Tab-separated table of C-alpha atoms and ligand atoms in Angstrom:
chain	number	residue	atom	x	y	z
A	1	MET	CA	34.905	8.996	-9.152
A	2	SER	CA	33.178	8.432	-11.921
A	3	ASN	CA	35.401	5.931	-14.207
A	4	ILE	CA	33.676	4.354	-16.696
A	5	LYS	CA	36.039	1.219	-17.709
A	6	ASN	CA	36.237	0.562	-14.269
A	7	ASP	CA	32.773	0.255	-13.694
A	8	LEU	CA	31.910	-1.666	-16.695
A	9	ALA	CA	34.526	-4.046	-15.776
A	10	LEU	CA	33.118	-4.374	-12.570
A	11	PHE	CA	29.486	-4.838	-14.091
A	12	ASN	CA	30.890	-7.840	-15.744
A	13	GLU	CA	32.018	-9.335	-12.657
A	14	LEU	CA	28.717	-8.812	-10.955
A	15	VAL	CA	27.041	-9.944	-14.037
A	16	GLU	CA	28.969	-13.463	-13.366
A	17	VAL	CA	27.571	-13.517	-9.969
A	18	LEU	CA	24.031	-12.942	-10.961
A	19	ILE	CA	24.446	-15.844	-13.972
A	20	SER	CA	25.687	-18.325	-11.521
A	21	GLU	CA	23.276	-17.268	-8.921
A	22	GLU	CA	20.483	-17.759	-11.100
A	23	ALA	CA	21.840	-21.726	-12.032
A	24	GLU	CA	22.347	-22.177	-8.482
A	25	ASN	CA	19.302	-20.856	-6.733
A	26	PRO	CA	16.792	-19.798	-9.068
A	27	VAL	CA	14.533	-18.553	-6.590
A	28	ALA	CA	16.432	-15.798	-4.551
A	29	GLU	CA	16.108	-16.271	-0.548
A	30	ARG	CA	13.446	-13.813	0.359
A	31	ILE	CA	13.601	-11.322	2.927
A	32	VAL	CA	10.377	-10.162	4.739
A	33	ALA	CA	9.629	-6.792	3.787
A	34	GLY	CA	9.510	-5.811	7.395
A	35	LYS	CA	13.304	-6.627	8.315
A	36	LEU	CA	14.703	-5.813	4.797
A	37	PHE	CA	16.400	-2.506	6.047
A	38	ASN	CA	17.669	-4.553	9.329
A	39	THR	CA	19.269	-7.142	6.882
A	40	ILE	CA	20.566	-5.193	3.667
A	41	ASP	CA	22.218	-1.730	4.310
A	42	LEU	CA	20.366	0.291	1.934
A	43	SER	CA	21.376	3.702	3.907
A	44	LEU	CA	22.616	6.748	2.179
A	45	ASN	CA	25.259	8.061	4.026
A	46	ASP	CA	27.218	11.371	4.066
A	47	GLY	CA	30.889	9.816	3.420
A	48	ALA	CA	31.445	7.804	0.277
A	49	MET	CA	32.130	4.055	0.202
A	50	ILE	CA	35.250	2.426	-0.469
A	51	ASP	CA	35.543	0.179	-3.910
A	52	SER	CA	35.425	-3.041	-1.575
A	53	SER	CA	32.615	-2.174	0.557
A	54	PHE	CA	30.697	-0.787	-2.271
A	55	LYS	CA	31.382	-4.101	-4.557
A	56	LYS	CA	30.446	-6.441	-1.797
A	57	LEU	CA	27.140	-4.797	-0.629
A	58	LEU	CA	26.139	-4.563	-4.564
A	59	ARG	CA	26.814	-8.363	-4.601
A	60	GLU	CA	24.467	-9.017	-1.535
A	61	VAL	CA	21.662	-6.676	-3.593
A	62	ILE	CA	22.043	-8.942	-6.389
A	63	VAL	CA	22.152	-12.402	-4.576
A	64	ALA	CA	18.502	-11.129	-2.475
A	65	THR	CA	16.965	-9.694	-5.610
A	66	PRO	CA	14.046	-11.603	-7.052
A	67	LYS	CA	15.183	-13.479	-10.362
A	68	THR	CA	12.906	-13.013	-13.395
A	69	ALA	CA	14.971	-14.493	-16.026
A	70	THR	CA	15.471	-18.438	-14.872
A	71	ASN	CA	13.381	-21.267	-15.234
A	72	LEU	CA	11.461	-21.617	-12.073
A	73	PHE	CA	9.900	-17.854	-12.576
A	74	PHE	CA	6.083	-18.086	-13.506
A	75	ASN	CA	5.206	-15.089	-11.818
A	76	GLN	CA	4.063	-12.258	-13.784
A	77	LEU	CA	2.967	-11.281	-17.473
A	78	PHE	CA	7.274	-11.533	-18.629
A	79	GLY	CA	9.926	-13.237	-17.279
A	80	GLY	CA	13.198	-14.966	-18.981
A	81	ARG	CA	16.247	-13.200	-21.396
A	82	GLN	CA	16.271	-12.409	-24.642
A	83	SER	CA	20.434	-11.992	-24.900
A	84	LYS	CA	20.003	-9.794	-28.048
A	85	ALA	CA	17.658	-7.551	-26.470
A	86	VAL	CA	19.326	-6.982	-23.660
A	87	LEU	CA	22.538	-5.852	-25.546
A	88	GLY	CA	20.067	-3.346	-27.409
A	89	ASP	CA	19.223	-2.092	-24.096
A	90	LEU	CA	22.520	-1.730	-22.585
A	91	LEU	CA	23.499	-0.279	-25.550
A	92	ALA	CA	20.951	2.518	-25.149
A	93	VAL	CA	21.776	3.435	-21.829
A	94	MET	CA	25.504	3.910	-22.814
A	95	LEU	CA	24.206	6.084	-25.914
A	96	ASN	CA	21.971	8.023	-23.481
A	97	ASN	CA	20.066	9.795	-26.009
A	98	SER	CA	16.499	11.508	-25.903
A	99	MET	CA	14.150	10.232	-28.134
A	100	TYR	CA	12.112	14.078	-28.974
A	101	THR	CA	14.080	15.323	-31.965
A	102	TYR	CA	16.389	13.843	-34.891
A	103	LYS	CA	18.965	16.091	-33.329
A	104	VAL	CA	19.659	14.292	-30.263
A	105	ALA	CA	18.593	11.034	-31.200
A	106	GLY	CA	19.730	10.635	-35.343
A	107	PRO	CA	19.702	7.166	-36.119
A	108	GLN	CA	17.778	5.805	-33.315
A	109	VAL	CA	14.784	7.818	-34.844
A	110	GLY	CA	14.835	5.607	-38.036
A	111	ILE	CA	15.326	2.759	-35.770
A	112	GLU	CA	11.985	3.643	-33.704
A	113	GLN	CA	10.380	4.324	-36.911
A	114	GLU	CA	11.067	1.078	-38.769
A	115	ILE	CA	9.641	-0.857	-35.828
A	116	ILE	CA	6.499	1.405	-35.965
A	117	ARG	CA	5.993	0.757	-39.902
A	118	GLN	CA	6.783	-2.746	-40.301
A	119	SER	CA	4.407	-3.362	-37.150
A	120	CYS	CA	1.753	-1.051	-38.789
A	121	ASN	CA	2.203	-3.484	-42.292
A	122	LEU	CA	1.834	-6.847	-39.996
A	123	ILE	CA	-1.662	-5.721	-38.743
A	124	GLY	CA	-2.558	-4.196	-41.829
A	125	TYR	CA	-2.867	-0.432	-40.898
A	126	GLY	CA	-2.654	1.700	-43.747
A	127	ALA	CA	-0.230	4.260	-45.321
A	128	ASN	CA	-1.547	7.084	-42.300
A	129	SER	CA	-0.986	4.862	-39.852
A	130	ASN	CA	1.998	5.621	-37.273
A	131	GLY	CA	2.660	5.081	-33.711
A	132	THR	CA	5.045	5.827	-30.542
A	133	PHE	CA	6.569	4.382	-27.540
A	134	PRO	CA	4.862	4.816	-24.332
A	135	THR	CA	6.515	4.173	-21.217
A	136	GLY	CA	4.007	0.564	-20.993
A	137	GLY	CA	0.846	-0.711	-21.614
A	138	SER	CA	-0.627	1.361	-19.345
A	139	MET	CA	0.011	4.481	-20.862
A	140	SER	CA	-0.521	3.286	-24.126
A	141	ASN	CA	-3.883	2.487	-23.242
A	142	TYR	CA	-4.337	6.004	-21.735
A	143	MET	CA	-2.757	7.510	-24.748
A	144	GLY	CA	-5.404	5.405	-26.830
A	145	LEU	CA	-7.791	7.068	-24.495
A	146	ILE	CA	-7.340	10.283	-24.813
A	147	MET	CA	-7.094	10.029	-28.901
A	148	GLY	CA	-10.716	8.414	-28.548
A	149	ARG	CA	-12.135	11.327	-26.201
A	150	ASP	CA	-10.692	14.073	-28.397
A	151	ALA	CA	-12.175	12.630	-31.940
A	152	LYS	CA	-15.744	12.206	-30.352
A	153	ASP	CA	-15.344	15.755	-28.566
A	154	PRO	CA	-12.537	17.944	-30.184
A	155	LEU	CA	-13.269	21.214	-28.120
A	156	CYS	CA	-12.055	19.090	-25.326
A	157	ARG	CA	-9.011	19.913	-25.565
A	158	LEU	CA	-9.645	23.699	-25.358
A	159	ASN	CA	-12.625	23.803	-23.007
A	160	GLY	CA	-12.337	20.627	-20.516
A	161	MET	CA	-15.301	18.308	-21.157
A	162	SER	CA	-18.776	19.152	-22.099
A	163	LYS	CA	-19.984	15.890	-22.953
A	164	PRO	CA	-21.473	12.926	-21.046
A	165	LEU	CA	-18.690	10.901	-22.568
A	166	ILE	CA	-19.083	6.653	-21.765
A	167	ILE	CA	-16.534	4.255	-22.085
A	168	TYR	CA	-16.661	0.378	-22.766
A	169	THR	CA	-14.423	-2.504	-22.107
A	170	SER	CA	-14.723	-5.908	-20.304
A	171	GLU	CA	-15.369	-7.301	-17.017
A	172	GLU	CA	-11.858	-9.235	-17.141
A	173	CYS	CA	-9.920	-5.846	-18.532
A	174	HIS	CA	-6.885	-4.654	-17.355
A	175	TYR	CA	-7.076	-2.179	-14.571
A	176	SER	CA	-5.313	0.847	-15.884
A	177	ASN	CA	-8.703	1.642	-17.657
A	178	ALA	CA	-10.315	2.668	-14.674
A	179	LYS	CA	-7.403	4.942	-13.652
A	180	ASN	CA	-7.295	6.225	-17.468
A	181	ALA	CA	-10.898	7.077	-17.133
A	182	SER	CA	-10.371	9.148	-13.957
A	183	PHE	CA	-6.885	10.658	-15.264
A	184	ALA	CA	-8.924	11.421	-18.984
A	185	GLY	CA	-11.985	13.738	-17.039
A	186	ILE	CA	-13.994	10.725	-17.658
A	187	GLY	CA	-15.057	9.286	-14.542
A	188	LYS	CA	-14.406	6.002	-13.348
A	189	ASN	CA	-18.397	5.827	-13.045
A	190	ASN	CA	-18.768	6.077	-16.530
A	191	ILE	CA	-16.889	3.353	-17.797
A	192	ARG	CA	-19.406	0.348	-18.594
A	193	TYR	CA	-18.089	-3.206	-17.683
A	194	ILE	CA	-19.347	-5.409	-19.920
A	195	LYS	CA	-20.110	-8.874	-19.329
A	196	VAL	CA	-17.823	-11.857	-20.711
A	197	ASP	CA	-18.299	-15.357	-22.038
A	198	ALA	CA	-17.721	-18.718	-20.172
A	199	VAL	CA	-14.256	-18.165	-21.556
A	200	GLY	CA	-13.600	-14.758	-20.597
A	201	ARG	CA	-14.193	-12.781	-24.104
A	202	MET	CA	-16.414	-9.729	-24.209
A	203	LEU	CA	-20.332	-10.919	-25.348
A	204	PRO	CA	-20.849	-8.133	-28.179
A	205	ASP	CA	-24.363	-8.416	-27.861
A	206	PHE	CA	-23.907	-6.927	-24.079
A	207	LEU	CA	-21.921	-4.477	-25.550
A	208	GLU	CA	-24.550	-2.942	-28.192
A	209	ALA	CA	-27.141	-3.359	-25.397
A	210	GLN	CA	-25.397	-1.199	-23.235
A	211	ILE	CA	-24.725	1.131	-25.885
A	212	LYS	CA	-28.393	1.825	-26.893
A	213	GLU	CA	-29.332	2.410	-23.538
A	214	ASP	CA	-26.565	5.041	-23.172
A	215	ILE	CA	-27.661	6.910	-26.198
A	216	LYS	CA	-31.502	6.730	-24.849
A	217	ASN	CA	-30.375	8.308	-21.648
A	218	GLY	CA	-28.283	10.762	-23.408
A	219	GLY	CA	-25.048	9.790	-23.046
A	220	VAL	CA	-22.154	9.946	-25.926
A	221	PRO	CA	-20.501	6.142	-26.342
A	222	THR	CA	-17.210	7.296	-26.837
A	223	TYR	CA	-14.896	4.425	-26.789
A	224	VAL	CA	-14.088	0.713	-26.804
A	225	ASN	CA	-11.394	-1.180	-25.206
A	226	ALA	CA	-10.982	-4.481	-26.474
A	227	THR	CA	-8.582	-7.172	-24.823
A	228	ALA	CA	-5.844	-9.397	-26.753
A	229	GLY	CA	-4.816	-11.320	-23.620
A	230	THR	CA	-7.068	-10.891	-21.058
A	231	THR	CA	-4.581	-10.032	-17.666
A	232	VAL	CA	-6.172	-13.424	-15.841
A	233	LEU	CA	-7.103	-16.036	-18.516
A	234	GLY	CA	-5.024	-14.918	-21.629
A	235	ALA	CA	-8.272	-14.349	-23.587
A	236	PHE	CA	-9.070	-12.530	-26.890
A	237	ASP	CA	-12.004	-10.271	-27.322
A	238	PRO	CA	-13.932	-11.037	-30.802
A	239	ILE	CA	-12.559	-8.177	-32.272
A	240	ASP	CA	-14.409	-8.483	-35.675
A	241	LYS	CA	-17.637	-8.287	-33.741
A	242	ILE	CA	-16.870	-5.378	-31.738
A	243	ALA	CA	-15.380	-3.501	-34.630
A	244	ASP	CA	-19.414	-4.060	-36.439
A	245	ILE	CA	-20.851	-2.152	-33.561
A	246	THR	CA	-17.740	0.585	-32.718
A	247	GLU	CA	-18.313	1.707	-36.598
A	248	ARG	CA	-21.888	1.340	-36.673
A	249	TYR	CA	-21.827	4.096	-34.164
A	250	ASN	CA	-18.749	5.842	-34.806
A	251	ILE	CA	-16.765	4.952	-31.533
A	252	TRP	CA	-13.096	4.934	-30.969
A	253	LEU	CA	-12.022	1.278	-31.222
A	254	HIS	CA	-8.648	0.510	-28.996
A	255	VAL	CA	-7.445	-2.536	-28.490
A	256	ASP	CA	-4.991	-3.036	-25.660
A	257	GLY	CA	-2.703	-6.051	-26.617
A	258	ALA	CA	-0.011	-5.667	-23.799
A	259	TYR	CA	0.027	-8.640	-22.780
A	260	CYS	CA	-0.780	-10.888	-26.038
A	261	GLY	CA	-0.879	-8.411	-28.543
A	262	SER	CA	2.225	-9.613	-30.118
A	263	VAL	CA	0.432	-12.916	-31.559
A	264	ILE	CA	0.375	-10.739	-34.666
A	265	PHE	CA	4.063	-12.131	-35.362
A	266	SER	CA	2.717	-15.944	-35.705
A	267	GLU	CA	1.105	-17.191	-38.298
A	268	LYS	CA	-0.449	-19.585	-36.617
A	269	TYR	CA	-1.894	-17.623	-33.800
A	270	LYS	CA	-2.463	-14.143	-35.726
A	271	HIS	CA	-5.873	-15.215	-35.832
A	272	LEU	CA	-6.406	-14.502	-32.425
A	273	VAL	CA	-6.483	-11.049	-33.347
A	274	LYS	CA	-8.704	-11.036	-36.688
A	275	GLY	CA	-10.221	-7.914	-37.521
A	276	VAL	CA	-7.258	-5.654	-35.804
A	277	GLU	CA	-7.154	-3.884	-38.959
A	278	ARG	CA	-10.378	-2.351	-38.521
A	279	SER	CA	-9.300	-0.810	-34.879
A	280	ASN	CA	-8.270	2.748	-34.689
A	281	SER	CA	-5.298	2.453	-31.997
A	282	PHE	CA	-3.692	-0.913	-31.078
A	283	SER	CA	-1.218	-1.284	-28.594
A	284	TYR	CA	1.313	-4.375	-27.892
A	285	ASN	CA	4.514	-4.815	-24.897
A	286	ALA	CA	7.529	-6.101	-26.612
A	287	HIS	CA	8.413	-7.129	-22.734
A	288	LYS	CA	5.754	-9.373	-22.180
A	289	MET	CA	5.636	-11.991	-24.996
A	290	LEU	CA	8.744	-10.963	-26.722
A	291	GLY	CA	11.137	-10.854	-23.989
A	292	THR	CA	12.711	-7.565	-24.093
A	293	PRO	CA	13.793	-6.087	-20.312
A	294	LEU	CA	11.116	-4.028	-19.283
A	295	THR	CA	9.396	-1.696	-20.436
A	296	CYS	CA	9.260	-1.676	-24.071
A	297	SER	CA	5.447	-1.091	-25.261
A	298	ILE	CA	4.032	0.429	-28.743
A	299	ILE	CA	0.913	1.982	-29.599
A	300	LEU	CA	-0.230	1.871	-33.297
A	301	VAL	CA	-2.464	4.231	-34.755
A	302	ASN	CA	-4.692	4.041	-37.921
A	303	ASP	CA	-4.853	7.577	-38.702
A	304	LYS	CA	-1.468	9.680	-37.269
A	305	LYS	CA	-3.632	12.652	-37.409
A	306	HIS	CA	-5.052	11.819	-34.127
A	307	LEU	CA	-1.657	11.115	-32.806
A	308	HIS	CA	-0.867	14.483	-33.671
A	309	ASN	CA	-3.940	16.686	-32.628
A	310	SER	CA	-4.109	14.855	-29.330
A	311	PHE	CA	-0.227	14.787	-28.289
A	312	SER	CA	1.412	17.872	-30.770
A	313	SER	CA	1.430	21.282	-28.407
A	314	ASP	CA	1.085	23.371	-31.748
A	315	ALA	CA	-1.187	23.643	-34.164
A	316	ASP	CA	-3.439	20.679	-35.730
A	317	TYR	CA	-1.467	18.782	-37.713
A	318	LEU	CA	-2.002	19.654	-41.131
A	319	TYR	CA	0.483	17.815	-43.618
A	320	GLN	CA	3.020	15.461	-43.095
A	321	THR	CA	6.620	16.884	-43.041
A	322	ASP	CA	10.107	15.444	-42.963
A	323	GLY	CA	10.306	17.230	-39.523
A	324	ASP	CA	7.196	15.739	-38.277
A	325	ASP	CA	8.056	12.264	-38.994
A	326	PHE	CA	11.669	12.834	-37.525
A	327	ASN	CA	11.130	14.876	-34.693
A	328	LEU	CA	9.271	12.206	-32.340
A	329	GLY	CA	8.645	14.139	-29.948
A	330	LYS	CA	5.625	15.818	-31.385
A	331	THR	CA	3.578	12.558	-30.836
A	332	SER	CA	4.859	11.258	-27.511
A	333	PHE	CA	3.331	12.214	-23.812
A	334	GLN	CA	6.707	12.747	-22.218
A	335	CYS	CA	9.247	15.270	-23.195
A	336	GLY	CA	12.911	13.595	-22.698
A	337	ARG	CA	12.019	9.843	-23.231
A	338	ARG	CA	13.758	7.190	-23.049
A	339	ASN	CA	15.256	4.948	-26.166
A	340	ASP	CA	13.156	1.769	-25.805
A	341	ALA	CA	12.835	1.012	-29.355
A	342	LEU	CA	16.665	-0.194	-30.023
A	343	LYS	CA	16.712	-3.444	-27.332
A	344	PHE	CA	13.474	-4.228	-29.344
A	345	TRP	CA	15.505	-3.839	-32.872
A	346	THR	CA	18.419	-5.214	-32.153
A	347	LEU	CA	16.831	-8.451	-30.919
A	348	TRP	CA	14.159	-8.012	-34.359
A	349	LYS	CA	17.016	-7.776	-36.323
A	350	SER	CA	19.354	-10.443	-35.244
A	351	ILE	CA	16.422	-13.105	-35.280
A	352	GLY	CA	14.393	-11.493	-37.774
A	353	THR	CA	10.551	-11.867	-37.724
A	354	LYS	CA	10.523	-15.250	-38.288
A	355	GLY	CA	12.675	-15.930	-34.919
A	356	LEU	CA	9.946	-13.217	-33.093
A	357	GLU	CA	7.479	-15.839	-34.157
A	358	GLN	CA	9.010	-18.657	-32.737
A	359	ILE	CA	9.419	-16.952	-29.572
A	360	VAL	CA	5.436	-16.318	-29.639
A	361	ASP	CA	4.644	-20.055	-30.735
A	362	GLN	CA	7.009	-21.302	-28.224
A	363	GLN	CA	4.636	-20.278	-25.246
A	364	PHE	CA	1.738	-21.557	-26.683
A	365	ASN	CA	3.551	-24.471	-26.803
A	366	LEU	CA	4.610	-24.438	-23.258
A	367	ALA	CA	1.053	-23.751	-22.541
A	368	ASN	CA	-0.156	-26.786	-24.444
A	369	VAL	CA	2.651	-28.925	-22.416
A	370	ALA	CA	1.019	-27.495	-18.905
A	371	LEU	CA	-2.660	-28.378	-20.468
A	372	GLU	CA	-2.008	-31.642	-21.524
A	373	TYR	CA	0.067	-32.659	-17.867
A	374	ILE	CA	-3.138	-30.957	-16.374
A	375	ARG	CA	-5.697	-32.878	-18.311
A	376	ASN	CA	-4.318	-35.951	-17.663
A	377	ASN	CA	-3.843	-36.077	-13.979
A	378	SER	CA	-6.674	-36.331	-11.550
A	379	ASP	CA	-5.226	-34.379	-8.987
A	380	TYR	CA	-5.198	-31.354	-10.987
A	381	THR	CA	-8.450	-29.071	-12.393
A	382	LEU	CA	-8.238	-26.991	-14.765
A	383	TYR	CA	-9.793	-23.342	-15.093
A	384	SER	CA	-8.385	-22.139	-18.195
A	385	PHE	CA	-8.871	-22.777	-21.903
A	386	ASP	CA	-7.135	-23.367	-25.433
A	387	ASP	CA	-4.996	-20.754	-27.236
A	388	ALA	CA	-3.909	-19.182	-23.912
A	389	ILE	CA	-0.583	-18.594	-22.202
A	390	SER	CA	-2.178	-18.069	-18.607
A	391	VAL	CA	-2.662	-21.832	-17.407
A	392	CYS	CA	-5.170	-21.722	-14.783
A	393	PHE	CA	-5.770	-24.626	-11.970
A	394	ASN	CA	-6.209	-25.915	-8.883
A	395	TYR	CA	-4.034	-28.719	-7.392
A	396	LYS	CA	-5.647	-31.505	-4.731
A	397	ASN	CA	-8.176	-28.662	-3.776
A	398	ILE	CA	-5.063	-26.795	-1.773
A	399	ASP	CA	-6.405	-22.730	-1.535
A	400	PRO	CA	-3.691	-21.392	-4.174
A	401	THR	CA	-3.531	-18.309	-2.358
A	402	VAL	CA	-1.571	-20.454	0.326
A	403	LEU	CA	-0.030	-22.615	-2.060
A	404	CYS	CA	1.770	-19.541	-3.866
A	405	THR	CA	2.560	-17.751	-0.723
A	406	ALA	CA	4.149	-21.147	0.251
A	407	LEU	CA	6.155	-22.017	-2.816
A	408	TYR	CA	7.683	-18.707	-2.747
A	409	GLU	CA	8.432	-18.259	1.128
A	410	TYR	CA	10.126	-21.933	0.662
A	411	GLN	CA	11.884	-20.566	-2.560
A	412	GLU	CA	10.801	-23.552	-4.608
A	413	THR	CA	9.060	-21.768	-7.587
A	414	VAL	CA	7.600	-18.222	-8.248
A	415	VAL	CA	3.936	-18.711	-9.362
A	416	GLY	CA	1.104	-16.300	-8.918
A	417	PHE	CA	-2.729	-16.718	-8.642
A	418	GLY	CA	-5.853	-15.464	-10.073
A	419	SER	CA	-9.470	-15.330	-10.137
A	420	PHE	CA	-12.467	-15.727	-12.937
A	421	LYS	CA	-16.016	-15.080	-12.093
A	422	GLU	CA	-16.503	-17.440	-8.821
A	423	ASP	CA	-12.814	-19.065	-8.818
A	424	THR	CA	-9.518	-18.746	-7.363
A	425	PHE	CA	-6.657	-20.865	-8.952
A	426	VAL	CA	-3.019	-20.709	-10.005
A	427	ARG	CA	-2.044	-19.040	-13.084
A	428	LEU	CA	1.052	-20.499	-14.611
A	429	VAL	CA	2.322	-18.133	-17.233
A	430	THR	CA	4.617	-19.759	-19.959
A	431	ILE	CA	5.767	-16.169	-21.082
A	432	ASN	CA	9.078	-17.283	-20.994
A	433	ALA	CA	10.465	-18.653	-24.718
A	434	ASN	CA	13.598	-20.055	-23.147
A	435	ASN	CA	12.026	-22.567	-21.105
A	436	GLU	CA	11.274	-26.120	-22.666
A	437	LYS	CA	9.189	-28.483	-22.187
A	438	VAL	CA	11.399	-30.241	-19.259
A	439	ASP	CA	11.048	-27.109	-17.440
A	440	ILE	CA	6.976	-26.687	-17.683
A	441	LEU	CA	7.251	-30.487	-16.368
A	442	ASN	CA	10.017	-29.767	-14.134
A	443	PHE	CA	7.405	-27.107	-12.517
A	444	PHE	CA	4.737	-29.531	-11.734
A	445	LYS	CA	7.367	-31.924	-10.395
A	446	VAL	CA	8.867	-28.905	-8.028
A	447	LEU	CA	4.953	-28.051	-6.946
A	448	GLU	CA	3.983	-31.547	-5.936
A	449	ALA	CA	7.064	-32.519	-4.067
A	450	PHE	CA	6.458	-29.761	-1.962
A	451	VAL	CA	3.289	-30.154	-1.222
A	452	GLU	CA	3.962	-34.075	-0.317
A	453	LYS	CA	6.761	-32.996	2.042
A	454	THR	CA	4.233	-29.792	3.740
A	455	PRO	CA	1.345	-31.951	4.943
A	456	SER	CA	-0.054	-28.690	6.768
A	457	LEU	CA	-0.997	-27.574	3.127
A	458	THR	CA	-3.328	-30.172	2.621
A	459	ARG	CA	-4.405	-30.310	6.604
A	460	LEU	CA	-5.226	-26.332	6.526
A	461	GLU	CA	-7.290	-27.157	2.923
A	462	ALA	CA	-8.924	-29.867	4.842
A	463	ALA	CA	-9.944	-27.592	7.823
A	464	THR	CA	-11.196	-24.733	5.549
A	465	VAL	CA	-13.733	-26.877	4.331
B	501	PLP	C1	0.143	-5.772	-18.068
B	501	PLP	C2	-1.326	-5.398	-18.826
B	501	PLP	C3	-1.299	-3.866	-19.214
B	501	PLP	C4	-0.567	-2.910	-18.620
B	501	PLP	O1	0.811	-2.992	-18.898
B	501	PLP	P1	1.918	-2.244	-18.401
B	501	PLP	O2	3.190	-2.059	-18.817
B	501	PLP	O3	1.976	-2.966	-17.180
B	501	PLP	O4	1.686	-0.961	-17.589
B	501	PLP	C5	-2.385	-3.180	-19.849
B	501	PLP	N1	-3.272	-4.445	-20.187
B	501	PLP	C6	-3.152	-5.989	-20.256
B	501	PLP	C7	-4.050	-6.718	-20.897
B	501	PLP	C8	-2.090	-6.207	-19.492
B	501	PLP	O5	-1.994	-7.729	-19.268
């Protein structure tokens, strides 16, 4: 039966279980996928379940679920937990507004608008800028692409595509670019993947040469995606140099800052996105560097008319009216839309812009701890570079795919691997700003102790070379 007070009491009880589990077993015991349904009773049945069994089962599920907030989780581009953001998200669930109109969302609309306005100010977009909260970074990129497409070929919205549109991104970009090209009707074969330099940044000269080549062949260069924090290395494409080119050829410039666009909050690191004010759109994920719960992605648009032209289903945008600015459904992809703004606002409001800056800077501090450790230890080979929170390395020539899998299977730590050019390596992501120096050093200690007690790892390497 539905009884919110009882269920919230149960929630608190279960959260206590989770928090003590995180302390005692920071890496959850892995259930092999093939055995999942035999290990936990996940079946849905005709009959109701009695409360005590229900509680017991929930506890079991919680204990077995991978723990992403602990100091041994380094696997992906999120991790840790900012408690003030968790508070905001829990409130959003209780309030359960849909963000399309002022009528049903009220002040929540203002909360979303304030985040967008402040973010636009931070990156130097002018008075005509605006934005929205899509479902994630992939969707932010998709919205950027659609606006770029429509800007180049406005009739596309009515007649479908009539020009051979071509889009550009680096070899190291996120895979959503490829999916989005197919969704947008542009086609995966009409993406040009531009070469990167030795540290993973797009090479502007190659971009321009490719654009010229495409124009010569009758193509229509439409959209360039620059990445602020590539998914593997965390590299930053040179936005200023790319903007010189997109301005010259009148091409939409989108900056995908899903991973590291949050450097805009840091005095020390915002130079990594220098020139971002010249882009047409920019997106960042607060659920990555800023540690809000998943998902919290923001796309900002330099001239809001594009947001209206591409996403409003009625007449083209003419004038700013109060109505349009408060009825956010006019510029979003979805109809019903979850409130992803409140959790970011509670965080930002409570710790201030300075607090967000500290969160960002701490991740680079932690990366520097890892870099220094690796550079001073000859058992390690380093593959990543300064000014990145992805720290990539190999240890004692052990196959990184084998090592990462074993570390996870034996509940030691959760870390992933990646590749750049010819090399594959362990990728340690120092994105959990709640970690401290000791946590990073502990990661290496855990890894080394595991290799020490698992001779098969080194033997396996010896057998493969
Ligand atoms: C994570 C990431 C994305 C995708 O964001 P989602 O919210 O996971 O969809 C896009 N681009 C880059 C560079 C990313 O790192």
